[in-house]
JSON list of C-alpha atoms in Angstrom, two decimals:
[
{"chain": "G", "resi": 1, "resn": "MET", "atom": "CA", "xyz": [0.00, 0.00, 0.00]},
{"chain": "G", "resi": 2, "resn": "SER", "atom": "CA", "xyz": [1.90, 3.03, -1.24]},
{"chain": "G", "resi": 3, "resn": "ASP", "atom": "CA", "xyz": [-0.30, 5.69, 0.38]},
{"chain": "G", "resi": 4, "resn": "VAL", "atom": "CA", "xyz": [0.54, 4.65, 3.96]},
{"chain": "G", "resi": 5, "resn": "LEU", "atom": "CA", "xyz": [3.31, 5.94, 6.22]},
{"chain": "G", "resi": 6, "resn": "ILE", "atom": "CA", "xyz": [3.93, 4.21, 9.54]},
{"chain": "G", "resi": 7, "resn": "ILE", "atom": "CA", "xyz": [5.76, 6.62, 11.83]},
{"chain": "G", "resi": 8, "resn": "ILE", "atom": "CA", "xyz": [7.38, 5.16, 14.93]},
{"chain": "G", "resi": 9, "resn": "GLN", "atom": "CA", "xyz": [8.52, 7.75, 17.45]},
{"chain": "G", "resi": 10, "resn": "ALA", "atom": "CA", "xyz": [11.78, 6.75, 19.14]},
{"chain": "G", "resi": 11, "resn": "ARG", "atom": "CA", "xyz": [14.22, 8.55, 21.43]},
{"chain": "G", "resi": 12, "resn": "MET", "atom": "CA", "xyz": [17.17, 7.76, 23.68]},
{"chain": "G", "resi": 13, "resn": "THR", "atom": "CA", "xyz": [16.16, 10.14, 26.48]},
{"chain": "G", "resi": 14, "resn": "SER", "atom": "CA", "xyz": [13.31, 8.33, 28.22]},
{"chain": "G", "resi": 15, "resn": "THR", "atom": "CA", "xyz": [13.33, 9.55, 31.83]},
{"chain": "G", "resi": 16, "resn": "ARG", "atom": "CA", "xyz": [12.19, 6.33, 33.53]},
{"chain": "G", "resi": 17, "resn": "LEU", "atom": "CA", "xyz": [14.24, 3.90, 31.44]},
{"chain": "G", "resi": 18, "resn": "PRO", "atom": "CA", "xyz": [16.94, 5.73, 29.45]},
{"chain": "G", "resi": 19, "resn": "ALA", "atom": "CA", "xyz": [17.91, 4.26, 26.07]},
{"chain": "G", "resi": 20, "resn": "LYS", "atom": "CA", "xyz": [15.14, 1.67, 26.43]},
{"chain": "G", "resi": 21, "resn": "VAL", "atom": "CA", "xyz": [14.71, 1.23, 22.67]},
{"chain": "G", "resi": 22, "resn": "MET", "atom": "CA", "xyz": [18.27, -0.08, 22.48]},
{"chain": "G", "resi": 23, "resn": "LEU", "atom": "CA", "xyz": [18.04, -2.53, 25.39]},
{"chain": "G", "resi": 24, "resn": "PRO", "atom": "CA", "xyz": [18.88, -6.12, 24.38]},
{"chain": "G", "resi": 25, "resn": "LEU", "atom": "CA", "xyz": [15.92, -8.39, 23.62]},
{"chain": "G", "resi": 26, "resn": "CYS", "atom": "CA", "xyz": [16.37, -11.78, 21.96]},
{"chain": "G", "resi": 27, "resn": "GLY", "atom": "CA", "xyz": [19.97, -10.73, 21.35]},
{"chain": "G", "resi": 28, "resn": "LYS", "atom": "CA", "xyz": [18.94, -7.61, 19.40]},
{"chain": "G", "resi": 29, "resn": "PRO", "atom": "CA", "xyz": [17.85, -4.06, 20.30]},
{"chain": "G", "resi": 30, "resn": "VAL", "atom": "CA", "xyz": [14.23, -3.63, 21.40]},
{"chain": "G", "resi": 31, "resn": "LEU", "atom": "CA", "xyz": [13.52, -1.39, 18.40]},
{"chain": "G", "resi": 32, "resn": "GLN", "atom": "CA", "xyz": [14.79, -4.04, 16.00]},
{"chain": "G", "resi": 33, "resn": "ILE", "atom": "CA", "xyz": [12.48, -6.65, 17.53]},
{"chain": "G", "resi": 34, "resn": "MET", "atom": "CA", "xyz": [9.54, -4.28, 17.09]},
{"chain": "G", "resi": 35, "resn": "LEU", "atom": "CA", "xyz": [10.48, -3.79, 13.44]},
{"chain": "G", "resi": 36, "resn": "GLU", "atom": "CA", "xyz": [10.78, -7.55, 12.96]},
{"chain": "G", "resi": 37, "resn": "ARG", "atom": "CA", "xyz": [7.20, -7.87, 14.21]},
{"chain": "G", "resi": 38, "resn": "LEU", "atom": "CA", "xyz": [6.12, -5.70, 11.23]},
{"chain": "G", "resi": 39, "resn": "PRO", "atom": "CA", "xyz": [7.89, -7.46, 8.33]},
{"chain": "G", "resi": 40, "resn": "ASN", "atom": "CA", "xyz": [5.34, -6.67, 5.62]},
{"chain": "G", "resi": 41, "resn": "TRP", "atom": "CA", "xyz": [5.37, -2.94, 6.33]},
{"chain": "G", "resi": 42, "resn": "HIS", "atom": "CA", "xyz": [9.10, -2.17, 6.29]},
{"chain": "G", "resi": 43, "resn": "ASP", "atom": "CA", "xyz": [8.91, -0.04, 3.14]},
{"chain": "G", "resi": 44, "resn": "GLN", "atom": "CA", "xyz": [6.30, 2.21, 4.75]},
{"chain": "G", "resi": 45, "resn": "ILE", "atom": "CA", "xyz": [8.05, 2.66, 8.12]},
{"chain": "G", "resi": 46, "resn": "ILE", "atom": "CA", "xyz": [9.74, 5.89, 9.22]},
{"chain": "G", "resi": 47, "resn": "VAL", "atom": "CA", "xyz": [11.48, 6.01, 12.59]},
{"chain": "G", "resi": 48, "resn": "ALA", "atom": "CA", "xyz": [11.00, 9.58, 13.78]},
{"chain": "G", "resi": 49, "resn": "THR", "atom": "CA", "xyz": [13.74, 10.27, 16.29]},
{"chain": "G", "resi": 50, "resn": "THR", "atom": "CA", "xyz": [15.13, 13.39, 17.93]},
{"chain": "G", "resi": 51, "resn": "ASN", "atom": "CA", "xyz": [17.66, 16.03, 16.88]},
{"chain": "G", "resi": 52, "resn": "ASP", "atom": "CA", "xyz": [19.13, 16.60, 20.35]},
{"chain": "G", "resi": 53, "resn": "GLY", "atom": "CA", "xyz": [22.41, 14.79, 19.71]},
{"chain": "G", "resi": 54, "resn": "THR", "atom": "CA", "xyz": [21.53, 11.56, 21.52]},
{"chain": "G", "resi": 55, "resn": "GLU", "atom": "CA", "xyz": [19.89, 9.77, 18.60]},
{"chain": "G", "resi": 56, "resn": "GLN", "atom": "CA", "xyz": [22.88, 8.30, 16.77]},
{"chain": "G", "resi": 57, "resn": "PRO", "atom": "CA", "xyz": [22.38, 4.68, 17.99]},
{"chain": "G", "resi": 58, "resn": "ILE", "atom": "CA", "xyz": [18.83, 4.77, 16.60]},
{"chain": "G", "resi": 59, "resn": "LEU", "atom": "CA", "xyz": [20.01, 6.21, 13.28]},
{"chain": "G", "resi": 60, "resn": "ASP", "atom": "CA", "xyz": [22.77, 3.61, 13.02]},
{"chain": "G", "resi": 61, "resn": "LEU", "atom": "CA", "xyz": [20.36, 0.74, 13.66]},
{"chain": "G", "resi": 62, "resn": "CYS", "atom": "CA", "xyz": [17.88, 2.02, 11.07]},
{"chain": "G", "resi": 63, "resn": "THR", "atom": "CA", "xyz": [20.66, 2.42, 8.50]},
{"chain": "G", "resi": 64, "resn": "GLN", "atom": "CA", "xyz": [21.70, -1.17, 9.18]},
{"chain": "G", "resi": 65, "resn": "LEU", "atom": "CA", "xyz": [18.10, -2.36, 8.74]},
{"chain": "G", "resi": 66, "resn": "ASN", "atom": "CA", "xyz": [17.34, -0.12, 5.74]},
{"chain": "G", "resi": 67, "resn": "ILE", "atom": "CA", "xyz": [14.57, 1.72, 7.58]},
{"chain": "G", "resi": 68, "resn": "LYS", "atom": "CA", "xyz": [13.77, 5.37, 6.78]},
{"chain": "G", "resi": 69, "resn": "THR", "atom": "CA", "xyz": [14.43, 7.95, 9.50]},
{"chain": "G", "resi": 70, "resn": "TYR", "atom": "CA", "xyz": [13.61, 11.55, 10.33]},
{"chain": "G", "resi": 71, "resn": "GLN", "atom": "CA", "xyz": [15.11, 13.73, 13.06]},
{"chain": "G", "resi": 72, "resn": "GLY", "atom": "CA", "xyz": [12.91, 16.32, 14.72]},
{"chain": "G", "resi": 73, "resn": "ASP", "atom": "CA", "xyz": [12.11, 18.19, 17.91]},
{"chain": "G", "resi": 74, "resn": "THR", "atom": "CA", "xyz": [12.44, 16.15, 21.11]},
{"chain": "G", "resi": 75, "resn": "GLN", "atom": "CA", "xyz": [9.43, 17.66, 22.92]},
{"chain": "G", "resi": 76, "resn": "ASP", "atom": "CA", "xyz": [7.23, 18.79, 20.00]},
{"chain": "G", "resi": 77, "resn": "VAL", "atom": "CA", "xyz": [6.39, 15.30, 18.78]},
{"chain": "G", "resi": 78, "resn": "LEU", "atom": "CA", "xyz": [3.44, 16.63, 16.77]},
{"chain": "G", "resi": 79, "resn": "SER", "atom": "CA", "xyz": [5.83, 18.65, 14.61]},
{"chain": "G", "resi": 80, "resn": "ARG", "atom": "CA", "xyz": [8.16, 15.65, 14.36]},
{"chain": "G", "resi": 81, "resn": "TYR", "atom": "CA", "xyz": [5.32, 13.56, 12.90]},
{"chain": "G", "resi": 82, "resn": "TYR", "atom": "CA", "xyz": [4.11, 16.27, 10.57]},
{"chain": "G", "resi": 83, "resn": "LEU", "atom": "CA", "xyz": [7.56, 17.15, 9.22]},
{"chain": "G", "resi": 84, "resn": "ALA", "atom": "CA", "xyz": [8.52, 13.48, 8.88]},
{"chain": "G", "resi": 85, "resn": "ALA", "atom": "CA", "xyz": [5.39, 12.83, 6.83]},
{"chain": "G", "resi": 86, "resn": "LYS", "atom": "CA", "xyz": [6.04, 15.93, 4.70]},
{"chain": "G", "resi": 87, "resn": "HIS", "atom": "CA", "xyz": [9.66, 14.90, 4.16]},
{"chain": "G", "resi": 88, "resn": "TYR", "atom": "CA", "xyz": [8.47, 11.58, 2.73]},
{"chain": "G", "resi": 89, "resn": "ASP", "atom": "CA", "xyz": [5.90, 13.23, 0.43]},
{"chain": "G", "resi": 90, "resn": "ALA", "atom": "CA", "xyz": [2.66, 12.63, 2.31]},
{"chain": "G", "resi": 91, "resn": "GLN", "atom": "CA", "xyz": [-0.47, 13.88, 0.51]},
{"chain": "G", "resi": 92, "resn": "SER", "atom": "CA", "xyz": [-3.74, 14.98, 2.10]},
{"chain": "G", "resi": 93, "resn": "THR", "atom": "CA", "xyz": [-5.25, 11.50, 1.74]},
{"chain": "G", "resi": 94, "resn": "THR", "atom": "CA", "xyz": [-2.14, 9.61, 2.91]},
{"chain": "G", "resi": 95, "resn": "THR", "atom": "CA", "xyz": [-2.84, 7.40, 5.91]},
{"chain": "G", "resi": 96, "resn": "ILE", "atom": "CA", "xyz": [-0.44, 8.15, 8.77]},
{"chain": "G", "resi": 97, "resn": "VAL", "atom": "CA", "xyz": [-0.02, 5.40, 11.37]},
{"chain": "G", "resi": 98, "resn": "ARG", "atom": "CA", "xyz": [1.28, 6.33, 14.81]},
{"chain": "G", "resi": 99, "resn": "LEU", "atom": "CA", "xyz": [3.26, 3.72, 16.73]},
{"chain": "G", "resi": 100, "resn": "THR", "atom": "CA", "xyz": [5.62, 4.16, 19.68]},
{"chain": "G", "resi": 101, "resn": "SER", "atom": "CA", "xyz": [8.94, 2.39, 20.01]},
{"chain": "G", "resi": 102, "resn": "ASP", "atom": "CA", "xyz": [8.19, 1.07, 23.49]},
{"chain": "G", "resi": 103, "resn": "CYS", "atom": "CA", "xyz": [5.93, -1.64, 22.03]},
{"chain": "G", "resi": 104, "resn": "PRO", "atom": "CA", "xyz": [8.16, -4.62, 21.10]},
{"chain": "G", "resi": 105, "resn": "LEU", "atom": "CA", "xyz": [5.13, -6.93, 21.18]},
{"chain": "G", "resi": 106, "resn": "ILE", "atom": "CA", "xyz": [3.24, -4.94, 18.53]},
{"chain": "G", "resi": 107, "resn": "ASP", "atom": "CA", "xyz": [1.06, -7.17, 16.35]},
{"chain": "G", "resi": 108, "resn": "GLU", "atom": "CA", "xyz": [1.23, -6.82, 12.57]},
{"chain": "G", "resi": 109, "resn": "VAL", "atom": "CA", "xyz": [-2.17, -8.40, 11.92]},
{"chain": "G", "resi": 110, "resn": "LEU", "atom": "CA", "xyz": [-3.91, -5.99, 14.29]},
{"chain": "G", "resi": 111, "resn": "CYS", "atom": "CA", "xyz": [-2.03, -3.01, 12.83]},
{"chain": "G", "resi": 112, "resn": "THR", "atom": "CA", "xyz": [-3.02, -4.08, 9.32]},
{"chain": "G", "resi": 113, "resn": "GLN", "atom": "CA", "xyz": [-6.68, -4.22, 10.36]},
{"chain": "G", "resi": 114, "resn": "VAL", "atom": "CA", "xyz": [-6.40, -0.63, 11.61]},
{"chain": "G", "resi": 115, "resn": "ILE", "atom": "CA", "xyz": [-4.66, 0.48, 8.41]},
{"chain": "G", "resi": 116, "resn": "ASN", "atom": "CA", "xyz": [-7.18, -1.24, 6.13]},
{"chain": "G", "resi": 117, "resn": "LYS", "atom": "CA", "xyz": [-10.10, 0.32, 7.99]},
{"chain": "G", "resi": 118, "resn": "ARG", "atom": "CA", "xyz": [-8.52, 3.79, 7.70]},
{"chain": "G", "resi": 119, "resn": "THR", "atom": "CA", "xyz": [-7.56, 3.45, 4.03]},
{"chain": "G", "resi": 120, "resn": "SER", "atom": "CA", "xyz": [-11.18, 2.64, 3.20]},
{"chain": "G", "resi": 121, "resn": "GLN", "atom": "CA", "xyz": [-11.60, 6.44, 3.75]},
{"chain": "G", "resi": 122, "resn": "ASN", "atom": "CA", "xyz": [-14.74, 5.90, 5.84]},
{"chain": "G", "resi": 123, "resn": "TYR", "atom": "CA", "xyz": [-13.15, 7.29, 9.02]},
{"chain": "G", "resi": 124, "resn": "ASP", "atom": "CA", "xyz": [-10.79, 10.15, 9.77]},
{"chain": "G", "resi": 125, "resn": "MET", "atom": "CA", "xyz": [-9.18, 8.18, 12.61]},
{"chain": "G", "resi": 126, "resn": "VAL", "atom": "CA", "xyz": [-9.06, 4.48, 13.47]},
{"chain": "G", "resi": 127, "resn": "ASN", "atom": "CA", "xyz": [-7.84, 3.29, 16.87]},
{"chain": "G", "resi": 128, "resn": "LEU", "atom": "CA", "xyz": [-6.79, 0.13, 18.62]},
{"chain": "G", "resi": 129, "resn": "GLY", "atom": "CA", "xyz": [-5.66, 0.44, 22.20]},
{"chain": "G", "resi": 130, "resn": "PRO", "atom": "CA", "xyz": [-6.16, -0.49, 25.87]},
{"chain": "G", "resi": 131, "resn": "HIS", "atom": "CA", "xyz": [-9.28, 1.70, 26.08]},
{"chain": "G", "resi": 132, "resn": "SER", "atom": "CA", "xyz": [-10.96, -0.92, 23.87]},
{"chain": "G", "resi": 133, "resn": "GLY", "atom": "CA", "xyz": [-9.83, -3.94, 25.86]},
{"chain": "G", "resi": 134, "resn": "TYR", "atom": "CA", "xyz": [-6.47, -4.68, 24.27]},
{"chain": "G", "resi": 135, "resn": "PRO", "atom": "CA", "xyz": [-3.32, -4.99, 26.37]},
{"chain": "G", "resi": 136, "resn": "ARG", "atom": "CA", "xyz": [-1.33, -1.80, 26.73]},
{"chain": "G", "resi": 137, "resn": "GLY", "atom": "CA", "xyz": [1.56, -2.06, 24.29]},
{"chain": "G", "resi": 138, "resn": "LEU", "atom": "CA", "xyz": [-0.37, -3.06, 21.17]},
{"chain": "G", "resi": 139, "resn": "ASP", "atom": "CA", "xyz": [-1.62, 0.48, 20.53]},
{"chain": "G", "resi": 140, "resn": "CYS", "atom": "CA", "xyz": [-2.06, 1.57, 16.93]},
{"chain": "G", "resi": 141, "resn": "CYS", "atom": "CA", "xyz": [-3.72, 4.73, 15.62]},
{"chain": "G", "resi": 142, "resn": "ALA", "atom": "CA", "xyz": [-4.23, 5.68, 11.97]},
{"chain": "G", "resi": 143, "resn": "PHE", "atom": "CA", "xyz": [-5.42, 9.02, 10.59]},
{"chain": "G", "resi": 144, "resn": "SER", "atom": "CA", "xyz": [-5.23, 11.11, 7.45]},
{"chain": "G", "resi": 145, "resn": "PHE", "atom": "CA", "xyz": [-2.31, 13.42, 6.79]},
{"chain": "G", "resi": 146, "resn": "LYS", "atom": "CA", "xyz": [-4.85, 16.20, 6.34]},
{"chain": "G", "resi": 147, "resn": "LEU", "atom": "CA", "xyz": [-5.98, 15.70, 9.93]},
{"chain": "G", "resi": 148, "resn": "LEU", "atom": "CA", "xyz": [-2.37, 15.66, 11.15]},
{"chain": "G", "resi": 149, "resn": "GLU", "atom": "CA", "xyz": [-1.60, 18.85, 9.23]},
{"chain": "G", "resi": 150, "resn": "ASN", "atom": "CA", "xyz": [-4.59, 20.76, 10.52]},
{"chain": "G", "resi": 151, "resn": "THR", "atom": "CA", "xyz": [-3.78, 19.76, 14.10]},
{"chain": "G", "resi": 152, "resn": "TYR", "atom": "CA", "xyz": [-0.14, 20.74, 13.61]},
{"chain": "G", "resi": 153, "resn": "LEU", "atom": "CA", "xyz": [-1.21, 24.18, 12.39]},
{"chain": "G", "resi": 154, "resn": "LYS", "atom": "CA", "xyz": [-3.70, 24.83, 15.22]},
{"chain": "G", "resi": 155, "resn": "ALA", "atom": "CA", "xyz": [-2.34, 23.15, 18.37]},
{"chain": "G", "resi": 156, "resn": "THR", "atom": "CA", "xyz": [-0.52, 25.48, 20.75]},
{"chain": "G", "resi": 157, "resn": "SER", "atom": "CA", "xyz": [-0.48, 23.93, 24.23]},
{"chain": "G", "resi": 158, "resn": "PRO", "atom": "CA", "xyz": [2.59, 21.91, 25.30]},
{"chain": "G", "resi": 159, "resn": "ALA", "atom": "CA", "xyz": [0.43, 18.82, 25.90]},
{"chain": "G", "resi": 160, "resn": "ASP", "atom": "CA", "xyz": [-1.12, 18.99, 22.43]},
{"chain": "G", "resi": 161, "resn": "ARG", "atom": "CA", "xyz": [2.33, 19.41, 20.86]},
{"chain": "G", "resi": 162, "resn": "GLU", "atom": "CA", "xyz": [3.89, 16.56, 22.85]},
{"chain": "G", "resi": 163, "resn": "HIS", "atom": "CA", "xyz": [1.08, 14.03, 22.29]},
{"chain": "G", "resi": 164, "resn": "VAL", "atom": "CA", "xyz": [0.35, 13.66, 18.60]},
{"chain": "G", "resi": 165, "resn": "THR", "atom": "CA", "xyz": [-3.32, 12.68, 18.69]},
{"chain": "G", "resi": 166, "resn": "LEU", "atom": "CA", "xyz": [-4.40, 14.52, 21.84]},
{"chain": "G", "resi": 167, "resn": "GLY", "atom": "CA", "xyz": [-5.54, 17.68, 20.09]},
{"chain": "G", "resi": 168, "resn": "MET", "atom": "CA", "xyz": [-7.02, 16.13, 16.98]},
{"chain": "G", "resi": 169, "resn": "ALA", "atom": "CA", "xyz": [-10.63, 16.11, 18.17]},
{"chain": "G", "resi": 170, "resn": "LYS", "atom": "CA", "xyz": [-10.26, 19.62, 19.66]},
{"chain": "G", "resi": 171, "resn": "PHE", "atom": "CA", "xyz": [-9.47, 21.32, 16.37]},
{"chain": "G", "resi": 172, "resn": "ASN", "atom": "CA", "xyz": [-11.32, 19.10, 13.92]},
{"chain": "G", "resi": 173, "resn": "THR", "atom": "CA", "xyz": [-14.69, 17.47, 13.48]},
{"chain": "G", "resi": 174, "resn": "ILE", "atom": "CA", "xyz": [-13.71, 13.86, 13.00]},
{"chain": "G", "resi": 175, "resn": "THR", "atom": "CA", "xyz": [-15.25, 10.47, 12.49]},
{"chain": "G", "resi": 176, "resn": "THR", "atom": "CA", "xyz": [-13.60, 7.66, 14.42]},
{"chain": "G", "resi": 177, "resn": "HIS", "atom": "CA", "xyz": [-13.66, 3.88, 14.63]},
{"chain": "G", "resi": 178, "resn": "THR", "atom": "CA", "xyz": [-12.26, 1.97, 17.60]},
{"chain": "G", "resi": 179, "resn": "PHE", "atom": "CA", "xyz": [-11.59, -1.75, 17.39]},
{"chain": "G", "resi": 180, "resn": "SER", "atom": "CA", "xyz": [-12.80, -3.81, 20.35]},
{"chain": "G", "resi": 181, "resn": "ALA", "atom": "CA", "xyz": [-10.94, -6.75, 21.86]},
{"chain": "G", "resi": 182, "resn": "HIS", "atom": "CA", "xyz": [-14.36, -8.16, 22.90]},
{"chain": "G", "resi": 183, "resn": "GLU", "atom": "CA", "xyz": [-12.79, -9.18, 26.21]},
{"chain": "G", "resi": 184, "resn": "ASP", "atom": "CA", "xyz": [-10.97, -6.90, 28.62]},
{"chain": "G", "resi": 185, "resn": "TYR", "atom": "CA", "xyz": [-7.24, -7.58, 28.52]},
{"chain": "G", "resi": 186, "resn": "SER", "atom": "CA", "xyz": [-6.26, -4.02, 29.38]},
{"chain": "G", "resi": 187, "resn": "HIS", "atom": "CA", "xyz": [-4.75, -5.20, 32.68]},
{"chain": "G", "resi": 188, "resn": "PHE", "atom": "CA", "xyz": [-2.01, -6.97, 30.69]},
{"chain": "G", "resi": 189, "resn": "ARG", "atom": "CA", "xyz": [0.87, -4.50, 30.46]},
{"chain": "G", "resi": 190, "resn": "LEU", "atom": "CA", "xyz": [3.11, -5.05, 27.42]},
{"chain": "G", "resi": 191, "resn": "THR", "atom": "CA", "xyz": [4.64, -1.61, 27.03]},
{"chain": "G", "resi": 192, "resn": "LEU", "atom": "CA", "xyz": [8.21, -0.74, 28.00]},
{"chain": "G", "resi": 193, "resn": "ASP", "atom": "CA", "xyz": [8.49, 2.14, 30.48]},
{"chain": "G", "resi": 194, "resn": "GLU", "atom": "CA", "xyz": [10.23, 0.77, 33.56]},
{"chain": "G", "resi": 195, "resn": "PRO", "atom": "CA", "xyz": [12.71, -1.99, 34.50]},
{"chain": "G", "resi": 196, "resn": "ASP", "atom": "CA", "xyz": [9.93, -4.41, 35.52]},
{"chain": "G", "resi": 197, "resn": "ASP", "atom": "CA", "xyz": [8.26, -3.91, 32.13]},
{"chain": "G", "resi": 198, "resn": "TYR", "atom": "CA", "xyz": [11.53, -4.98, 30.56]},
{"chain": "G", "resi": 199, "resn": "LYS", "atom": "CA", "xyz": [11.62, -8.08, 32.77]},
{"chain": "G", "resi": 200, "resn": "ALA", "atom": "CA", "xyz": [8.04, -8.99, 31.81]},
{"chain": "G", "resi": 201, "resn": "ILE", "atom": "CA", "xyz": [8.57, -8.49, 28.07]},
{"chain": "G", "resi": 202, "resn": "THR", "atom": "CA", "xyz": [11.79, -10.50, 28.24]},
{"chain": "G", "resi": 203, "resn": "ALA", "atom": "CA", "xyz": [9.86, -13.28, 30.00]},
{"chain": "G", "resi": 204, "resn": "VAL", "atom": "CA", "xyz": [7.31, -13.33, 27.17]},
{"chain": "G", "resi": 205, "resn": "TYR", "atom": "CA", "xyz": [10.03, -13.75, 24.57]},
{"chain": "G", "resi": 206, "resn": "ASP", "atom": "CA", "xyz": [11.76, -16.37, 26.71]},
{"chain": "G", "resi": 207, "resn": "HIS", "atom": "CA", "xyz": [8.49, -18.31, 26.68]},
{"chain": "G", "resi": 208, "resn": "PHE", "atom": "CA", "xyz": [8.47, -18.20, 22.86]},
{"chain": "G", "resi": 209, "resn": "LEU", "atom": "CA", "xyz": [12.16, -19.19, 22.74]},
{"chain": "G", "resi": 210, "resn": "ASN", "atom": "CA", "xyz": [13.03, -15.76, 21.28]},
{"chain": "G", "resi": 211, "resn": "LYS", "atom": "CA", "xyz": [10.86, -16.27, 18.20]},
{"chain": "G", "resi": 212, "resn": "VAL", "atom": "CA", "xyz": [9.16, -13.08, 17.00]},
{"chain": "G", "resi": 213, "resn": "ASP", "atom": "CA", "xyz": [6.40, -14.40, 14.75]},
{"chain": "G", "resi": 214, "resn": "PHE", "atom": "CA", "xyz": [3.85, -15.57, 17.32]},
{"chain": "G", "resi": 215, "resn": "SER", "atom": "CA", "xyz": [0.25, -14.41, 16.91]},
{"chain": "G", "resi": 216, "resn": "TYR", "atom": "CA", "xyz": [-1.93, -12.22, 19.09]},
{"chain": "G", "resi": 217, "resn": "ASN", "atom": "CA", "xyz": [-3.97, -15.28, 20.08]},
{"chain": "G", "resi": 218, "resn": "ASP", "atom": "CA", "xyz": [-0.78, -17.11, 21.07]},
{"chain": "G", "resi": 219, "resn": "LEU", "atom": "CA", "xyz": [0.25, -14.09, 23.11]},
{"chain": "G", "resi": 220, "resn": "ILE", "atom": "CA", "xyz": [-3.06, -13.82, 24.97]},
{"chain": "G", "resi": 221, "resn": "LYS", "atom": "CA", "xyz": [-3.09, -17.57, 25.65]},
{"chain": "G", "resi": 222, "resn": "THR", "atom": "CA", "xyz": [0.42, -17.32, 27.10]},
{"chain": "G", "resi": 223, "resn": "LEU", "atom": "CA", "xyz": [-0.49, -14.38, 29.33]},
{"chain": "G", "resi": 224, "resn": "LYS", "atom": "CA", "xyz": [-3.61, -16.14, 30.62]},
{"chain": "G", "resi": 225, "resn": "GLU", "atom": "CA", "xyz": [-1.77, -19.39, 31.34]},
{"chain": "G", "resi": 226, "resn": "ASN", "atom": "CA", "xyz": [1.33, -17.81, 32.89]},
{"chain": "G", "resi": 227, "resn": "PRO", "atom": "CA", "xyz": [0.24, -15.29, 35.52]},
{"chain": "G", "resi": 228, "resn": "HIS", "atom": "CA", "xyz": [3.79, -15.23, 36.90]},
{"chain": "G", "resi": 229, "resn": "ILE", "atom": "CA", "xyz": [4.72, -13.26, 33.75]},
{"chain": "G", "resi": 230, "resn": "THR", "atom": "CA", "xyz": [1.99, -10.64, 34.06]},
{"chain": "G", "resi": 231, "resn": "ASP", "atom": "CA", "xyz": [2.59, -10.33, 37.81]},
{"chain": "G", "resi": 232, "resn": "ILE", "atom": "CA", "xyz": [6.11, -9.01, 37.14]},
{"chain": "G", "resi": 233, "resn": "ASN", "atom": "CA", "xyz": [4.97, -5.54, 36.13]},
{"chain": "G", "resi": 234, "resn": "LYS", "atom": "CA", "xyz": [1.31, -5.37, 37.14]},
{"chain": "G", "resi": 235, "resn": "HIS", "atom": "CA", "xyz": [2.18, -2.71, 39.76]},
{"chain": "G", "resi": 236, "resn": "VAL", "atom": "CA", "xyz": [3.62, -0.29, 37.20]},
{"chain": "G", "resi": 237, "resn": "GLU", "atom": "CA", "xyz": [1.39, 2.73, 36.68]},
{"chain": "G", "resi": 238, "resn": "GLN", "atom": "CA", "xyz": [0.91, 4.15, 33.22]},
{"chain": "G", "resi": 239, "resn": "LYS", "atom": "CA", "xyz": [2.25, 7.67, 32.88]},
{"chain": "G", "resi": 240, "resn": "SER", "atom": "CA", "xyz": [-0.64, 10.07, 32.40]},
{"chain": "G", "resi": 241, "resn": "THR", "atom": "CA", "xyz": [-0.70, 12.29, 29.33]}
]
C-alpha cells in the first residue's frame, strides 16, 4: 500500500528507562524486535527520532536495517510527525499510522486491520488500544495526513504538541472507529516504560524461545496461562498524558 506511512517515534532520552529502545531483547535491540514484528510494512516505516544529539544509535540501527528515518524536535512530537510525513511526500489522503517504540510486542495483523479500515476512507481516525480492551503495548492509531496537518497548524499547548493525537478532536470534526478486543485484557501491560516492564517483556520472549512471529492469540493464551509473567509488572502505573 503506497499511500501509507507508519511513523514510529523513538528517542534515547526516556526519563524512567533511558535508552530503552536499544536494550537487548532476543539478542537484538528492542527497536529491532519491534520492526521484525512488522515485516510486511518495512517499506512504509519511518522512525521519527530526535535532533538533540543523543539519537545516533537509533540512526545507526535504522541504517543497518534499511529503515527510513527523520530527526525532529524532542518535545514537540506533533511537529516531528508532521515534518517526517512531509519529508516523505505525504499527501492529504495519505494514511499516517502512529506507533511508539516502546511496544516490542506490537502485532502486525492488528495493525493491518487498523490500516485497512482507515484506508477505506470511511473514518478520519481508526484506533486500537487499551481503552478498547487490548493490552497496553499493542496500541495503533491511523489518521489522514490532512488531519495531522490541521492539528499541527492549530495546536498550541505543550500537551497537544507533545502528544500527537491529543488535540485532533479539539481542532477538527472527525469520524472515528475503535476496534474492540471483545474481552478486557487491558490489565495486561506489554509496554516498555520501567525496569519491571523490561523483565516482563523479556519473559514473554523467553516463553516463545526468542521467536518473534507468534500471533496475538498465542500471546493472549500465554499471558492467561502464565500469571507469573503478568505479575512481574502489574504494579507499574501508566504515565498520564
